[in-house]
């Protein structure tokens, strides 16, 4: 019986050590995973913000859903000015502005042949072309198909997207605002359940959003991200 009792004590000690070790390492592993995942979620939120800011610049309001935002990126065109060569200080002192230089190039130097030949020799050029909006915002080759989906969410979930108009200042100025967010539960849901509850409750008690977001539909904050 003594041997059995010693074996049971040994097993109990091992279990106790394992529980102590697990209680220390589990929160650390969770926070490491949380930090790594939030980098990817934040990167996608930044891309959505880029697209939404351009949408507002072109249309005067934010896209209220991803279908409208995607249609804008795929179908709209953006003007791009190709600039080759810069006017020198001496040319500027002579009164050769960008407008005058372009006019000389368009007319073949009819008003000032010498300056025209000077511009041609230096390769001065200004060409306006139109490119797909998606290329103008993100660069060529960017694939936006997954932009609307929250990384690590299972089943796959979309970012929550909402728009509103708020009144600011004593003058009662109306401002278009938006908000895009992803809750902890969407991208941390497969990790330790108790740790997820803990971080969610902590943020809630601090009256902060339990997850990542940019913008706010209740106030104008210049689309600031809560991770920045």
Short mmCIF file of C-alpha atoms in Angstrom, two decimals:
data_model
loop_
_atom_site.label_atom_id
_atom_site.label_comp_id
_atom_site.label_asym_id
_atom_site.label_seq_id
_atom_site.Cartn_x
_atom_site.Cartn_y
_atom_site.Cartn_z
CA UNK A 1 0.00 0.00 0.00
CA UNK A 2 2.89 2.34 0.72
CA UNK A 3 4.19 1.90 -2.81
CA UNK A 4 0.74 2.53 -4.26
CA UNK A 5 0.33 5.62 -2.08
CA UNK A 6 3.74 6.96 -3.20
CA UNK A 7 2.86 6.38 -6.87
CA UNK A 8 -0.45 8.21 -6.41
CA UNK A 9 1.33 11.09 -4.68
CA UNK A 10 3.85 11.24 -7.52
CA UNK A 11 1.09 11.32 -10.13
CA UNK A 12 -0.74 14.01 -8.20
CA UNK A 13 2.44 16.08 -8.00
CA UNK A 14 2.97 15.73 -11.76
CA UNK A 15 -0.64 16.76 -12.44
CA UNK A 16 -0.25 19.75 -10.14
CA UNK A 17 2.95 20.82 -11.87
CA UNK A 18 1.30 20.46 -15.27
CA UNK A 19 -1.69 22.55 -14.16
CA UNK A 20 0.65 25.27 -12.86
CA UNK A 21 2.65 25.21 -16.08
CA UNK A 22 -0.52 25.31 -18.19
CA UNK A 23 -1.98 28.21 -16.19
CA UNK A 24 1.17 30.22 -16.97
CA UNK A 25 1.74 29.26 -20.61
CA UNK A 26 -1.87 29.32 -21.84
CA UNK A 27 -2.32 33.12 -21.46
CA UNK A 28 1.12 33.70 -23.02
CA UNK A 29 0.32 31.51 -26.03
CA UNK A 30 -3.05 33.19 -26.41
CA UNK A 31 -1.56 36.69 -26.39
CA UNK A 32 1.13 35.66 -28.90
CA UNK A 33 -1.54 34.29 -31.25
CA UNK A 34 -3.71 37.36 -30.70
CA UNK A 35 -0.87 39.72 -31.61
CA UNK A 36 0.05 37.77 -34.76
CA UNK A 37 -3.52 37.54 -35.98
CA UNK A 38 -4.30 41.18 -35.28
CA UNK A 39 -1.46 42.24 -37.58
CA UNK A 40 -3.22 40.51 -40.47
CA UNK A 41 -6.66 41.81 -39.49
CA UNK A 42 -5.31 45.36 -39.16
CA UNK A 43 -3.59 45.12 -42.57
CA UNK A 44 -6.91 44.21 -44.19
CA UNK A 45 -8.71 47.01 -42.36
CA UNK A 46 -6.11 49.45 -43.68
CA UNK A 47 -6.83 48.29 -47.24
CA UNK A 48 -10.58 48.74 -46.72
CA UNK A 49 -9.92 52.22 -45.37
CA UNK A 50 -7.86 53.11 -48.45
CA UNK A 51 -10.68 52.01 -50.73
CA UNK A 52 -13.36 53.78 -48.69
CA UNK A 53 -11.40 57.04 -48.56
CA UNK A 54 -11.04 57.01 -52.35
CA UNK A 55 -14.74 56.18 -52.73
CA UNK A 56 -15.65 59.21 -50.64
CA UNK A 57 -13.21 61.41 -52.56
CA UNK A 58 -14.89 60.46 -55.84
CA UNK A 59 -18.54 60.22 -54.74
CA UNK A 60 -18.85 62.42 -51.66
CA UNK A 61 -19.93 59.61 -49.33
CA UNK A 62 -18.71 56.23 -48.10
CA UNK A 63 -19.75 52.88 -49.57
CA UNK A 64 -22.34 51.35 -47.25
CA UNK A 65 -21.55 47.77 -48.27
CA UNK A 66 -18.82 45.74 -49.90
CA UNK A 67 -20.76 45.12 -53.11
CA UNK A 68 -20.82 48.87 -53.83
CA UNK A 69 -17.17 49.22 -52.83
CA UNK A 70 -16.08 46.33 -55.08
CA UNK A 71 -18.11 47.67 -58.02
CA UNK A 72 -16.37 51.02 -57.60
CA UNK A 73 -12.90 49.48 -57.54
CA UNK A 74 -13.53 47.17 -60.50
CA UNK A 75 -15.53 49.49 -62.76
CA UNK A 76 -14.45 53.10 -62.12
CA UNK A 77 -11.43 54.72 -63.76
CA UNK A 78 -8.87 57.03 -62.19
CA UNK A 79 -6.95 59.76 -63.97
CA UNK A 80 -3.22 59.35 -63.84
CA UNK A 81 -0.77 62.02 -64.99
CA UNK A 82 2.58 60.75 -66.26
CA UNK A 83 5.25 63.32 -65.47
CA UNK A 84 8.62 63.14 -67.18
CA UNK A 85 11.15 65.89 -66.62
CA UNK A 86 11.05 68.94 -64.36
CA UNK A 87 11.33 72.62 -65.25
CA UNK A 88 14.64 74.16 -64.20
CA UNK A 89 15.00 77.21 -61.97
CA UNK A 90 16.17 79.25 -64.96
CA UNK A 91 13.11 78.24 -66.98
CA UNK A 92 10.84 79.18 -64.10
CA UNK A 93 12.59 82.55 -63.77
CA UNK A 94 11.87 83.13 -67.47
CA UNK A 95 8.18 82.60 -66.75
CA UNK A 96 7.92 79.08 -68.20
CA UNK A 97 5.24 77.46 -66.06
CA UNK A 98 3.79 73.94 -66.35
CA UNK A 99 0.78 75.38 -68.21
CA UNK A 100 2.94 77.30 -70.68
CA UNK A 101 5.22 74.31 -71.21
CA UNK A 102 2.27 72.05 -72.02
CA UNK A 103 0.83 74.63 -74.41
CA UNK A 104 4.18 74.88 -76.24
CA UNK A 105 4.32 71.09 -76.60
CA UNK A 106 0.74 70.97 -77.88
CA UNK A 107 1.29 73.72 -80.46
CA UNK A 108 4.71 72.54 -81.59
CA UNK A 109 6.40 75.65 -80.20
CA UNK A 110 4.47 78.08 -82.41
CA UNK A 111 4.89 80.94 -79.88
CA UNK A 112 8.41 80.10 -78.69
CA UNK A 113 10.37 77.71 -80.87
CA UNK A 114 13.55 77.91 -78.81
CA UNK A 115 11.86 76.95 -75.54
CA UNK A 116 9.91 74.22 -77.32
CA UNK A 117 13.11 72.64 -78.62
CA UNK A 118 14.60 73.02 -75.14
CA UNK A 119 11.66 71.10 -73.61
CA UNK A 120 11.85 68.38 -76.26
CA UNK A 121 15.60 67.96 -75.70
CA UNK A 122 15.10 67.47 -71.97
CA UNK A 123 12.35 64.92 -72.57
CA UNK A 124 9.70 67.04 -70.83
CA UNK A 125 6.34 65.27 -71.05
CA UNK A 126 2.94 65.31 -69.37
CA UNK A 127 0.50 62.59 -70.43
CA UNK A 128 -2.91 61.92 -68.90
CA UNK A 129 -4.18 58.35 -68.93
CA UNK A 130 -7.02 56.51 -67.21
CA UNK A 131 -6.40 53.35 -65.20
CA UNK A 132 -8.74 50.97 -63.30
CA UNK A 133 -9.53 52.37 -59.86
CA UNK A 134 -8.24 49.20 -58.19
CA UNK A 135 -4.80 49.82 -59.73
CA UNK A 136 -4.84 53.48 -58.72
CA UNK A 137 -5.64 52.63 -55.08
CA UNK A 138 -3.57 49.48 -54.54
CA UNK A 139 -1.17 49.17 -57.47
CA UNK A 140 -1.25 46.67 -60.30
CA UNK A 141 -1.84 43.01 -59.50
CA UNK A 142 -3.68 43.50 -56.21
CA UNK A 143 -6.46 40.98 -55.59
CA UNK A 144 -9.33 42.36 -53.51
CA UNK A 145 -11.48 39.20 -53.52
CA UNK A 146 -10.62 38.37 -49.90
CA UNK A 147 -10.55 41.97 -48.62
CA UNK A 148 -14.09 41.79 -47.22
CA UNK A 149 -13.39 38.66 -45.13
CA UNK A 150 -11.94 38.57 -41.62
CA UNK A 151 -8.73 36.47 -41.44
CA UNK A 152 -8.98 33.31 -39.27
CA UNK A 153 -12.78 33.49 -39.06
CA UNK A 154 -14.50 30.11 -39.34
CA UNK A 155 -16.97 29.91 -40.90
CA UNK A 156 -15.76 32.82 -43.02
CA UNK A 157 -17.19 36.14 -41.83
CA UNK A 158 -17.24 39.58 -43.40
CA UNK A 159 -16.07 42.75 -41.68
CA UNK A 160 -18.98 44.75 -40.33
CA UNK A 161 -19.38 47.89 -42.46
CA UNK A 162 -21.66 50.78 -41.57
CA UNK A 163 -22.10 54.45 -42.57
CA UNK A 164 -23.87 57.44 -41.05
CA UNK A 165 -24.08 61.22 -41.00
CA UNK A 166 -23.28 63.08 -37.77
CA UNK A 167 -23.68 66.73 -36.83
CA UNK A 168 -20.57 68.44 -35.45
CA UNK A 169 -19.76 71.86 -34.05
CA UNK A 170 -21.98 74.74 -33.00
CA UNK A 171 -22.75 75.44 -36.66
CA UNK A 172 -24.37 72.03 -37.02
CA UNK A 173 -22.17 70.86 -39.89
CA UNK A 174 -23.15 67.45 -41.26
CA UNK A 175 -20.24 65.04 -41.70
CA UNK A 176 -20.26 61.67 -43.45
CA UNK A 177 -18.74 58.98 -41.23
CA UNK A 178 -18.19 55.25 -41.40
CA UNK A 179 -17.11 52.32 -39.27
CA UNK A 180 -15.54 48.97 -40.12
CA UNK A 181 -14.86 46.37 -37.46
CA UNK A 182 -14.06 42.76 -36.56
CA UNK A 183 -14.86 41.39 -33.07
CA UNK A 184 -12.44 39.19 -31.13
CA UNK A 185 -14.84 36.27 -31.49
CA UNK A 186 -14.44 36.29 -35.27
CA UNK A 187 -10.65 35.90 -35.47
CA UNK A 188 -9.82 34.42 -32.04
CA UNK A 189 -12.79 32.07 -31.73
CA UNK A 190 -10.76 28.88 -32.17
CA UNK A 191 -8.31 29.75 -29.37
CA UNK A 192 -8.68 29.17 -25.63
CA UNK A 193 -12.28 29.99 -24.74
CA UNK A 194 -11.60 31.33 -21.24
CA UNK A 195 -8.85 33.65 -22.48
CA UNK A 196 -11.22 34.95 -25.14
CA UNK A 197 -13.82 35.68 -22.46
CA UNK A 198 -11.18 37.43 -20.35
CA UNK A 199 -9.96 39.85 -23.05
CA UNK A 200 -13.51 40.57 -24.18
CA UNK A 201 -14.64 41.39 -20.66
CA UNK A 202 -11.57 43.57 -20.07
CA UNK A 203 -12.29 45.69 -23.15
CA UNK A 204 -15.97 45.91 -22.29
CA UNK A 205 -15.24 47.12 -18.75
CA UNK A 206 -12.92 49.77 -20.21
CA UNK A 207 -15.77 50.79 -22.56
CA UNK A 208 -13.63 49.92 -25.56
CA UNK A 209 -14.56 47.84 -28.60
CA UNK A 210 -13.63 44.14 -28.06
CA UNK A 211 -11.85 43.69 -31.36
CA UNK A 212 -10.29 45.80 -34.11
CA UNK A 213 -12.02 48.66 -35.89
CA UNK A 214 -11.50 51.97 -37.65
CA UNK A 215 -13.86 54.90 -37.84
CA UNK A 216 -16.97 55.55 -35.77
CA UNK A 217 -20.61 56.03 -36.76
CA UNK A 218 -21.28 58.14 -33.66
CA UNK A 219 -18.53 60.73 -34.10
CA UNK A 220 -16.04 61.98 -36.68
CA UNK A 221 -12.57 60.62 -35.88
CA UNK A 222 -10.91 60.77 -39.32
CA UNK A 223 -11.26 56.97 -39.64
CA UNK A 224 -8.67 56.31 -36.94
CA UNK A 225 -7.97 52.67 -36.12
CA UNK A 226 -8.15 51.53 -32.50
CA UNK A 227 -4.85 49.65 -32.97
CA UNK A 228 -2.97 52.83 -33.99
#
